CSV table of C-alpha atoms in Angstrom, one decimal:
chain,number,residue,atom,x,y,z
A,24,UNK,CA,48.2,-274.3,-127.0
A,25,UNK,CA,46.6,-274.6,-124.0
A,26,UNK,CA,43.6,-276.9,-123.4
A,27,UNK,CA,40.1,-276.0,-121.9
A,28,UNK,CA,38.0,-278.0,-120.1
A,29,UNK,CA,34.2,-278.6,-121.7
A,30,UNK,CA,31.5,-279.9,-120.0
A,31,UNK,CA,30.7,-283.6,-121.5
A,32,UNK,CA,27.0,-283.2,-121.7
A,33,UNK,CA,25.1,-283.7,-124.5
A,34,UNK,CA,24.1,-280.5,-126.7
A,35,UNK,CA,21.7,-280.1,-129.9
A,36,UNK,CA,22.9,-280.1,-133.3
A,37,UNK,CA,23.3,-276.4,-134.7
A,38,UNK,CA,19.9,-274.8,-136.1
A,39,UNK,CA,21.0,-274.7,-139.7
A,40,UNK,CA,20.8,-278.1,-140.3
A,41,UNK,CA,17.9,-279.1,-137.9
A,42,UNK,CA,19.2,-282.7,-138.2
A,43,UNK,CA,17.6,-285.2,-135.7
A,44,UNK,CA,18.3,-289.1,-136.0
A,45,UNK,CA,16.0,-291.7,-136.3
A,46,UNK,CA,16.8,-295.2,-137.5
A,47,UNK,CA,20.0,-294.6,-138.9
A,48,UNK,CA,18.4,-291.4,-140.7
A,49,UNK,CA,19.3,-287.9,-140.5
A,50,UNK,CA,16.1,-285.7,-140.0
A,51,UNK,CA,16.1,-282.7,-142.9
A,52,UNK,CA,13.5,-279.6,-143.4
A,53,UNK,CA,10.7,-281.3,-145.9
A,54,UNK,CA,8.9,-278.2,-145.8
A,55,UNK,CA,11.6,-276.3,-147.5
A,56,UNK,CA,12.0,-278.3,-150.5
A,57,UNK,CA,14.5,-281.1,-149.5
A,58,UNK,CA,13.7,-284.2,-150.7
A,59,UNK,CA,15.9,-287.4,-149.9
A,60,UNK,CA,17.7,-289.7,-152.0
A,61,UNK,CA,16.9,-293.2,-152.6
A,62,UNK,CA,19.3,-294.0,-150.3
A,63,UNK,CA,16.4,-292.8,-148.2
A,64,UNK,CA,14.5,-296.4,-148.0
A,65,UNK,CA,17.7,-298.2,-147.1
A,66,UNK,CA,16.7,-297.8,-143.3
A,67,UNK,CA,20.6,-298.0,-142.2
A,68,UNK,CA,20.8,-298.0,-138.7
A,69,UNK,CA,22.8,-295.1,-135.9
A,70,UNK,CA,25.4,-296.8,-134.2
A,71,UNK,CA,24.2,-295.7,-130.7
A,72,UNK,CA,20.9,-297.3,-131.1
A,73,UNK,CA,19.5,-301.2,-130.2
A,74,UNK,CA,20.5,-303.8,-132.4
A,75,UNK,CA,19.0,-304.5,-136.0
A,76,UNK,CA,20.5,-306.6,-138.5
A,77,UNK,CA,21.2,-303.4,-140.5
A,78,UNK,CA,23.2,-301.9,-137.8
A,79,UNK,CA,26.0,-303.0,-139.2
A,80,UNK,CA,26.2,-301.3,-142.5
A,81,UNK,CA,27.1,-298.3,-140.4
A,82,UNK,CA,30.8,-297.4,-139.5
A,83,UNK,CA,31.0,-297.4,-136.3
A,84,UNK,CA,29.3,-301.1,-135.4
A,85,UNK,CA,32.2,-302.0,-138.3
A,86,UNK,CA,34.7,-300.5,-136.1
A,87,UNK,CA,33.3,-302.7,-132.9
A,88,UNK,CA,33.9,-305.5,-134.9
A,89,UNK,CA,37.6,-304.9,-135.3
A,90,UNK,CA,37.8,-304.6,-131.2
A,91,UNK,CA,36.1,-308.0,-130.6
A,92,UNK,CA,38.7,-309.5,-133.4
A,93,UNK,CA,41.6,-307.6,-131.4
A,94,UNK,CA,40.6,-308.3,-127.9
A,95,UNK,CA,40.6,-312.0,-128.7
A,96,UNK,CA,44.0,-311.4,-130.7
A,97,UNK,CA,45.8,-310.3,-127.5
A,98,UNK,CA,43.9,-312.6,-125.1
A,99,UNK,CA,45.4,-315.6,-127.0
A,100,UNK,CA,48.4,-314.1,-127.4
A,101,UNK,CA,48.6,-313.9,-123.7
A,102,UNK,CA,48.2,-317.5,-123.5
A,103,UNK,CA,50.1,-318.6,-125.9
A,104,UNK,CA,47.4,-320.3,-128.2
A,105,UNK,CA,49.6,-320.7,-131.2
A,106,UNK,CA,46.2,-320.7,-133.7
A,107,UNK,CA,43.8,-318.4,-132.6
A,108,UNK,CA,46.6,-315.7,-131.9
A,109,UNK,CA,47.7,-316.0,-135.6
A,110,UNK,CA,44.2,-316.1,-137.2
A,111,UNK,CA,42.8,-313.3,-135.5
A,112,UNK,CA,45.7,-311.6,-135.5
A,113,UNK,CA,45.2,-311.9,-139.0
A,114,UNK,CA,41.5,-311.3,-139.4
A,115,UNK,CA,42.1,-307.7,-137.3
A,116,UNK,CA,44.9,-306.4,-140.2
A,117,UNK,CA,42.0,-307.8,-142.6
A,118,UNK,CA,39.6,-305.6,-141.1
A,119,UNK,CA,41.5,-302.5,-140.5
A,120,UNK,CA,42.1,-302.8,-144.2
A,121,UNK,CA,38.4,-303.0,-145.3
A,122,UNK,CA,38.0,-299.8,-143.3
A,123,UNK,CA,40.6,-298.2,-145.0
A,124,UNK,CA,38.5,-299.0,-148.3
A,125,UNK,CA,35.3,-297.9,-147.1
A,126,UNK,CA,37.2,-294.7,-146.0
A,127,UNK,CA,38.9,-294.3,-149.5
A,128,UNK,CA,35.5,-294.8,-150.7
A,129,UNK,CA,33.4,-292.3,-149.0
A,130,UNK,CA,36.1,-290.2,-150.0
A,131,UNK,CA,36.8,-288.7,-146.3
A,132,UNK,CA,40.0,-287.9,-146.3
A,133,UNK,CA,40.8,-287.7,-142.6
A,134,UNK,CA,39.8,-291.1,-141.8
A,135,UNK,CA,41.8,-292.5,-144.5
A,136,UNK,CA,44.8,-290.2,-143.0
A,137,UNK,CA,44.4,-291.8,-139.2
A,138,UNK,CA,43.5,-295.4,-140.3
A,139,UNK,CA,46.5,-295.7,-142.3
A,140,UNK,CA,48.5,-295.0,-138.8
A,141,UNK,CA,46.6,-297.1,-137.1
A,142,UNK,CA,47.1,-299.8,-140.0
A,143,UNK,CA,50.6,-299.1,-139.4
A,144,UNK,CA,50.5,-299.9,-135.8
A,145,UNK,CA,48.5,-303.1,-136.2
A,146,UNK,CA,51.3,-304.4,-138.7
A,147,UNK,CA,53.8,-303.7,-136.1
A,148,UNK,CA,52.2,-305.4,-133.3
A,149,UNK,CA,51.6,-308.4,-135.6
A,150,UNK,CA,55.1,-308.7,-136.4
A,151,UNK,CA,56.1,-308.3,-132.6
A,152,UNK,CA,53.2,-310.9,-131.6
A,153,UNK,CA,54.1,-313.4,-134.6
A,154,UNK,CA,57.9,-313.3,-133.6
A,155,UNK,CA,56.8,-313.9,-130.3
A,156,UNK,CA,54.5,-317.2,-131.0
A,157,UNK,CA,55.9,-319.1,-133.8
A,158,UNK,CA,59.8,-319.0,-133.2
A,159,UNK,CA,59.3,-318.4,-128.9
A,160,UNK,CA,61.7,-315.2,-129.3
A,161,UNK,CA,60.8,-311.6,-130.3
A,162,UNK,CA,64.8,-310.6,-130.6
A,163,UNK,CA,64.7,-310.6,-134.4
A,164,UNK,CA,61.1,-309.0,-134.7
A,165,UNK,CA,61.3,-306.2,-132.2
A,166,UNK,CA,63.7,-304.0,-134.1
A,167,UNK,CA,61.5,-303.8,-137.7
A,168,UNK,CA,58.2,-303.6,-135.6
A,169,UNK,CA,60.0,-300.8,-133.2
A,170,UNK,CA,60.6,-298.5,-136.8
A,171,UNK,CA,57.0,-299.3,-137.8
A,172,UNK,CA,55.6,-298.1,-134.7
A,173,UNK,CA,57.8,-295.0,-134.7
A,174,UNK,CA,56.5,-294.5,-138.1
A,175,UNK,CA,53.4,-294.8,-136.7
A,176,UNK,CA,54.3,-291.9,-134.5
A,177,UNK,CA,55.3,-289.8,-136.5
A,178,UNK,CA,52.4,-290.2,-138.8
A,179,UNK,CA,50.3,-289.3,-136.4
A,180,UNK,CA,52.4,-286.1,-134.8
A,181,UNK,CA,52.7,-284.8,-138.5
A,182,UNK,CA,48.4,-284.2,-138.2
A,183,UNK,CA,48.1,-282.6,-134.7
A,184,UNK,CA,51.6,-280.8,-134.7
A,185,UNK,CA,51.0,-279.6,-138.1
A,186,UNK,CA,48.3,-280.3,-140.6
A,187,UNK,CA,45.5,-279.6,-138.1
A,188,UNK,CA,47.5,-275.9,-136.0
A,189,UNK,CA,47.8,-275.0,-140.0
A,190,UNK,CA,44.4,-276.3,-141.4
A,191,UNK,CA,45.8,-278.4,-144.3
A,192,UNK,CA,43.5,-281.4,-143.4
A,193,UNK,CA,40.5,-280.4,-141.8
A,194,UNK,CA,37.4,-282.4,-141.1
A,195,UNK,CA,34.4,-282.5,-142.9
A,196,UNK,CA,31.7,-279.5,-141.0
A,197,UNK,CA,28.9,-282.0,-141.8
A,198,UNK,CA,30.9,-284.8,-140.2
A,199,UNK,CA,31.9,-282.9,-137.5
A,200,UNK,CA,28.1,-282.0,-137.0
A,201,UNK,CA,26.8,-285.3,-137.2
A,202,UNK,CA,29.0,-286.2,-133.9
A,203,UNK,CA,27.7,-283.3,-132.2
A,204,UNK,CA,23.8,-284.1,-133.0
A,205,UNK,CA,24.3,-287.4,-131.3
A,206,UNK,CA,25.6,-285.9,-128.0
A,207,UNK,CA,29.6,-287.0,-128.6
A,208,UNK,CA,31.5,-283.9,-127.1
A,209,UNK,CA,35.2,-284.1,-126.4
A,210,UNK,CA,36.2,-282.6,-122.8
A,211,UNK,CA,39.0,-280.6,-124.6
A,212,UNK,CA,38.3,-277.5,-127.0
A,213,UNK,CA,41.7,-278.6,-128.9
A,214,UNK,CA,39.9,-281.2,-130.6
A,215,UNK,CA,37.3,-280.5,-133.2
A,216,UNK,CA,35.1,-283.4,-132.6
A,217,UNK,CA,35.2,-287.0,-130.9
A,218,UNK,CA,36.8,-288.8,-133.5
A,219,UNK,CA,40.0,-286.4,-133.4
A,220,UNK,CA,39.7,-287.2,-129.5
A,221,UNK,CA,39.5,-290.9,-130.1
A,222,UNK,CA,42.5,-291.0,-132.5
A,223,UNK,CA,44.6,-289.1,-129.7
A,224,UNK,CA,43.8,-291.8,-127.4
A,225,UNK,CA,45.1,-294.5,-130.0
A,226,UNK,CA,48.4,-292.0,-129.8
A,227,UNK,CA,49.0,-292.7,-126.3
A,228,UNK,CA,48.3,-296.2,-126.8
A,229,UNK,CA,50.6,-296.8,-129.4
A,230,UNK,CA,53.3,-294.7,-127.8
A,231,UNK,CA,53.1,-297.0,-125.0
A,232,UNK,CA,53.3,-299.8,-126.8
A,233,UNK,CA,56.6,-298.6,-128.3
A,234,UNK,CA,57.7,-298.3,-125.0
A,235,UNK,CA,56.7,-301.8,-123.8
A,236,UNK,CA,58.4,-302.8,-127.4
A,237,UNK,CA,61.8,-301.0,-126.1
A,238,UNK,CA,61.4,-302.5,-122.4
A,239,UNK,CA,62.1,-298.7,-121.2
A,240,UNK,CA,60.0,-298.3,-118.0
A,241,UNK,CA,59.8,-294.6,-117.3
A,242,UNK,CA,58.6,-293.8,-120.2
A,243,UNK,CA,56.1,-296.2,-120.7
A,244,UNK,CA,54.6,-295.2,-117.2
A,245,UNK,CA,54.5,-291.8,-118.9
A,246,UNK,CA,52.1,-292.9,-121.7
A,247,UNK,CA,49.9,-295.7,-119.4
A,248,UNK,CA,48.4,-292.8,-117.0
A,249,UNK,CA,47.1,-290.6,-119.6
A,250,UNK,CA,46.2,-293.8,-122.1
A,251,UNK,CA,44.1,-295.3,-119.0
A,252,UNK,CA,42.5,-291.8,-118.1
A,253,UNK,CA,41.8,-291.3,-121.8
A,254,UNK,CA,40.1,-294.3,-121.8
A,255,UNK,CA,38.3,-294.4,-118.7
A,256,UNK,CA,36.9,-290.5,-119.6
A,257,UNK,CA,35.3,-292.2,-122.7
A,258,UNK,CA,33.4,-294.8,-120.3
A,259,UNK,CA,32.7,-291.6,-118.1
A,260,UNK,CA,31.3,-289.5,-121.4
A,261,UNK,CA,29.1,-292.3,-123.0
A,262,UNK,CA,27.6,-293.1,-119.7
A,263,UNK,CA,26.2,-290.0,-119.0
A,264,UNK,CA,24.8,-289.4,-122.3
A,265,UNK,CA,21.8,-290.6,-123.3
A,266,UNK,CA,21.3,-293.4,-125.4
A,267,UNK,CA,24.9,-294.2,-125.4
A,268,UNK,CA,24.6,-297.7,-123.2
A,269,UNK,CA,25.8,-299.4,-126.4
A,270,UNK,CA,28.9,-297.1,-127.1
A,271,UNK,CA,29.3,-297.1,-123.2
A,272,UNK,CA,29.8,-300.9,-123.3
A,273,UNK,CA,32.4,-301.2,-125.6
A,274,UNK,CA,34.5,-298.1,-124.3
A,275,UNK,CA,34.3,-300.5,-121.1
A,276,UNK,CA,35.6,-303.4,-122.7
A,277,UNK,CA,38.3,-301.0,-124.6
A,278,UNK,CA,39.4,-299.6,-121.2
A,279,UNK,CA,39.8,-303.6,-119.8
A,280,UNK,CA,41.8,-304.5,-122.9
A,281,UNK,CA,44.1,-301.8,-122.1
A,282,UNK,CA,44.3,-302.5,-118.1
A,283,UNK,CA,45.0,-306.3,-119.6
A,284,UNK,CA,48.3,-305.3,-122.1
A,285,UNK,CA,49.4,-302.7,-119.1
A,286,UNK,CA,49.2,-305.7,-116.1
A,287,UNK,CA,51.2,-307.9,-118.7
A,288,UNK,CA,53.7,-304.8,-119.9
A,289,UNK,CA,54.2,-304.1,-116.4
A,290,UNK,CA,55.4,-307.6,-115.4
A,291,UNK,CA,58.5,-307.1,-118.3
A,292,UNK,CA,59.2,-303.8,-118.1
A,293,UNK,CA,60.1,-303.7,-114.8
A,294,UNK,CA,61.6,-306.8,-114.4
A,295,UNK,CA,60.7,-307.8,-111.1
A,296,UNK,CA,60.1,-310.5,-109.6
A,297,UNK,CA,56.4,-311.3,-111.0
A,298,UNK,CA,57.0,-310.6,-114.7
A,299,UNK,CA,57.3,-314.1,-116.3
A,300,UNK,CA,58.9,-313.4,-119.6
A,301,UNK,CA,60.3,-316.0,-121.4
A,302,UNK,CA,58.1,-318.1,-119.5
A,303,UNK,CA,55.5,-320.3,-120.7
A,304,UNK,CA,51.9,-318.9,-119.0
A,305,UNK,CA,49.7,-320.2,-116.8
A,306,UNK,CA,46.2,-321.6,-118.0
A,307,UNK,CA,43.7,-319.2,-117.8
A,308,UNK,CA,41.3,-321.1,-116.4
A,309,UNK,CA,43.9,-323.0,-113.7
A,310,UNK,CA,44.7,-320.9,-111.0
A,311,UNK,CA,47.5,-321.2,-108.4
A,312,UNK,CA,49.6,-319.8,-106.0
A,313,UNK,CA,52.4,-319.4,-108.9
A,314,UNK,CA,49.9,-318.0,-111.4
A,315,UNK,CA,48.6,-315.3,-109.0
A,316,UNK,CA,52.3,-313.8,-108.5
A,317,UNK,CA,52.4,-313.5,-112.4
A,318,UNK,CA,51.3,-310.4,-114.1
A,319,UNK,CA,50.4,-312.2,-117.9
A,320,UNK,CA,48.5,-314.4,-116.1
A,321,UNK,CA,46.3,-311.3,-114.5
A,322,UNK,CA,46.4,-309.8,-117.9
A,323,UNK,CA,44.9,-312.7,-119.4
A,324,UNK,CA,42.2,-312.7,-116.6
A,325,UNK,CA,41.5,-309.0,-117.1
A,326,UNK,CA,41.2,-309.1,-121.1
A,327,UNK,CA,39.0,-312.1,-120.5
A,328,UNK,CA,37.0,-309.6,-118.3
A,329,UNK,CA,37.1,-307.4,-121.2
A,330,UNK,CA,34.5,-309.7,-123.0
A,331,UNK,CA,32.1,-309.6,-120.6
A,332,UNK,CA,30.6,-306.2,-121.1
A,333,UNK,CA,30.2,-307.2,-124.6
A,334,UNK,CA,28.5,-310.6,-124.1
A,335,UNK,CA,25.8,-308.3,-121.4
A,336,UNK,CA,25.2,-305.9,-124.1
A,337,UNK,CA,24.3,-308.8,-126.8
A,338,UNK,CA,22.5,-311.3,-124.4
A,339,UNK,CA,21.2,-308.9,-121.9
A,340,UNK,CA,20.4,-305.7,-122.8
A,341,UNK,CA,19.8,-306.1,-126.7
A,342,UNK,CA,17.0,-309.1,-126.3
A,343,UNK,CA,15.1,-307.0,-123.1
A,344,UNK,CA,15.5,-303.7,-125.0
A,345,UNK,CA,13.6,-304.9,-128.0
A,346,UNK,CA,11.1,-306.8,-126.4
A,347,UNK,CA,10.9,-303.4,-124.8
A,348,UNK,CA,11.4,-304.3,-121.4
A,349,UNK,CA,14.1,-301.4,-121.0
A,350,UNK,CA,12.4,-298.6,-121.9
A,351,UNK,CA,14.5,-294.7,-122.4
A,352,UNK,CA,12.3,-292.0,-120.7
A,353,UNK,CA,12.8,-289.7,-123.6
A,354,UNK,CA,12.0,-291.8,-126.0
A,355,UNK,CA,8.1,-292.1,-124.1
A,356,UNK,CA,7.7,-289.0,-125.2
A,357,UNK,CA,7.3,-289.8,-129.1
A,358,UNK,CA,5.6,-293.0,-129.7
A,359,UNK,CA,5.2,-292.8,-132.8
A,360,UNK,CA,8.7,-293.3,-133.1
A,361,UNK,CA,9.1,-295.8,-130.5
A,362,UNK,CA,9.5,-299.0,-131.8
A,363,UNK,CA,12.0,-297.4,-134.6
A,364,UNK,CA,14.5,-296.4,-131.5
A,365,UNK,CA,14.1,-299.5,-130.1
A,366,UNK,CA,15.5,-301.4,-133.4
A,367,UNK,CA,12.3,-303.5,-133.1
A,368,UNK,CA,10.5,-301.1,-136.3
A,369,UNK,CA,11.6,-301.1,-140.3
A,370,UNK,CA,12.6,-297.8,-141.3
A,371,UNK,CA,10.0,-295.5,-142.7
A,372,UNK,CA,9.6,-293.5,-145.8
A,373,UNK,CA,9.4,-289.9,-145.3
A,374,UNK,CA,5.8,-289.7,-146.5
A,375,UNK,CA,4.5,-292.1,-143.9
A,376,UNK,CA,6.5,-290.2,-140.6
A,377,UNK,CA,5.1,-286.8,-141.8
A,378,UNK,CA,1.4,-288.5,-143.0
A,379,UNK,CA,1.3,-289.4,-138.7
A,380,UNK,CA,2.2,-285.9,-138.1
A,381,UNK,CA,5.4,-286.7,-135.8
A,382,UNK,CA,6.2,-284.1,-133.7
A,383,UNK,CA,9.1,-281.8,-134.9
A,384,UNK,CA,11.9,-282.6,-135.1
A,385,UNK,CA,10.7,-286.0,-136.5
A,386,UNK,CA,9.0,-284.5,-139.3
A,387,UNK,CA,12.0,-284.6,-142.1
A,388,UNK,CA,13.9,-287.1,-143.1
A,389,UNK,CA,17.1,-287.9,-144.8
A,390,UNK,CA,19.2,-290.9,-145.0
A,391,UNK,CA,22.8,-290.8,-143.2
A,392,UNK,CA,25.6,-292.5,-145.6
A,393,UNK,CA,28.1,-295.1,-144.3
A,394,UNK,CA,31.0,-292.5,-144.1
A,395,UNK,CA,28.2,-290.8,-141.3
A,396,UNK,CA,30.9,-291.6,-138.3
């Protein structure tokens, strides 16, 4: 079907759930009856907002772990550092498995369908990368982690080919609201919400890999464009939506981590004369002549850039915005609220926001669970 373009702003959540979010909570009528759970007091904390200790009870900062544990996974990799490539190669199946379970046990069947491929994926890579580091060759490895990754493939062309175009796994509507109330629109009316937008961009990413895996060039420059543009739109949509600096980061880092595996795919795909495969690479930190005609070397460089957003957003922009030094226009507006947005606040009861009469919609509250994202 054909797609349609949407603009990528930022849009209210539907009037019948008048949800707003605040701490980590989802904001819920009181004046009609509703009355929140215990769950209520637990204070867990929205993704998109400053950092708190709590924040990371919530999907989606469990999710940024996984790319911090990945990144470093591929930059050692690229370097050949026999220990930390194995451990955190490790520590990143690990993880992907934990967020299997805490799909399985919120009971959302979609993200249990698309982490399993993605689990899939990471199991191939592991056995291309551990093929690679421990005997020097990938010949025996690439074949089994080729059919993983074409399972991988197919696993995720069986949902958008046919159980999504026939509806026999659809997405949670509260779960798909939930995206929209925090402003997270894909560009394309194909996809329901951001998440099935994300999950295409893993697609690409994995087809590419498969490609890289098969050393077949024209394909794999098939896959890099719309993997890179995928990525970059994300860095594009979280920008200009507000109070997305910290989702905005990591789609940065994202989009460097795939520029990094593309510079050092490029260099043995093609076979020319800077790819250095079977070559041992140059030090990151030791440049030369040599090394600068060597695309691993440039990936290593560029997934090293990767970290950089990341170490901004914990050492820059966390410690200034809760000392409140970086201040959101909008949030000026409420200050009652104020210190709860900036992650500097504990979480209130819903009493205590409607005994100091916060402007609506802040006047209801109800707790978001960790399967929120």
């Amino acid at each position: 079907c054909s797609l349609t373009r949407r603009l990528a702003v930022p849009m209210a959540p539907s009037p019948e759930l008048k949800e707003s979010l605040v701490n980590g909570v989802v904001v819920k009528d009181v004046e009609s009856g509703d009355k929140p759970d215990d769950s209520s007091h637990q204070g867990v904390f929205l993704y998109r907002l400053p950092f708190s200790s709590q924040s990371y009870y919530m999907l989606r900062p469990v999710e940024n772990v996984h790319i911090y544990v990945w990144i470093i996974k591929d930059l050692s990799w690229s370097q050949d550092w026999y220990y930390p490539t194995l451990i955190f190669g490790a520590l990143a199946l690990l993880w992907c498995g934990m967020l299997l379970l805490e799909a399985i046990r919120a009971r959302s069947v979609y993200e249990v369908y698309m982490i399993t491929g993605t689990t899939l994926w990471l199991a191939a890579n592991y056995t291309w990368m551990a093929g690679e580091v421990i005997n020097n060759d990938d010949a025996k490895v690439v074949p089994p982690s080729a059919i993983m990754m074409e399972s991988a493939i197919a696993w995720f062309l069986l949902y958008y080919l046919v159980l999504k175009p026939f509806k026999l796994l659809t997405i949670d509507d509260e779960h798909t609201e939930r995206l929209r109330a925090v402003g997270l629109y894909s560009r394309f009316s194909f996809f329901e919400n951001w998440r099935e937008y994300e999950h295409v961009h893993t697609l690409l990413w994995l087809c590419k890999d498969l490609c890289w895996n098969q050393d077949q060039p024209i394909p794999w420059v098939i896959f890099i464009i719309p993997t890179l543009l995928v990525g970059l739109d994300f860095v594009y949509i979280t920008w200009n939506t507000k109070r997305m600096f910290i989702d905005c980061c990591h789609y940065a880092s994202q989009f460097l981590w795939v520029a990094g595996n593309a510079l050092w795919a490029m260099g043995e795909v093609f076979d020319f004369k800077y790819s250095d495969d079977d070559q041992p690479p140059h030090p990151l930190f030791h440049p030369t002549a040599e090394a600068a005609h060597k695309m691993r070397w440039w990936s290593s460089v560029c997934l090293f850039c990767a970290i950089v957003p990341l170490v901004l957003l914990y050492l820059v922009w966390y410690p200034l915005t809760c000392l409140e030094l970086i201040k959101a226009a909008d949030i000026e507006e409420n200050k009652h609220v104020k210190n709860v947005l900036f992650g500097c606040g504990d979480a209130k009861d819903v009493a205590d926001i409607v005994e100091e009469e916060v402007k609506p919609p802040l006047a209801h509250v109800k707790s978001i669970g960790t399967n929120a994202l």
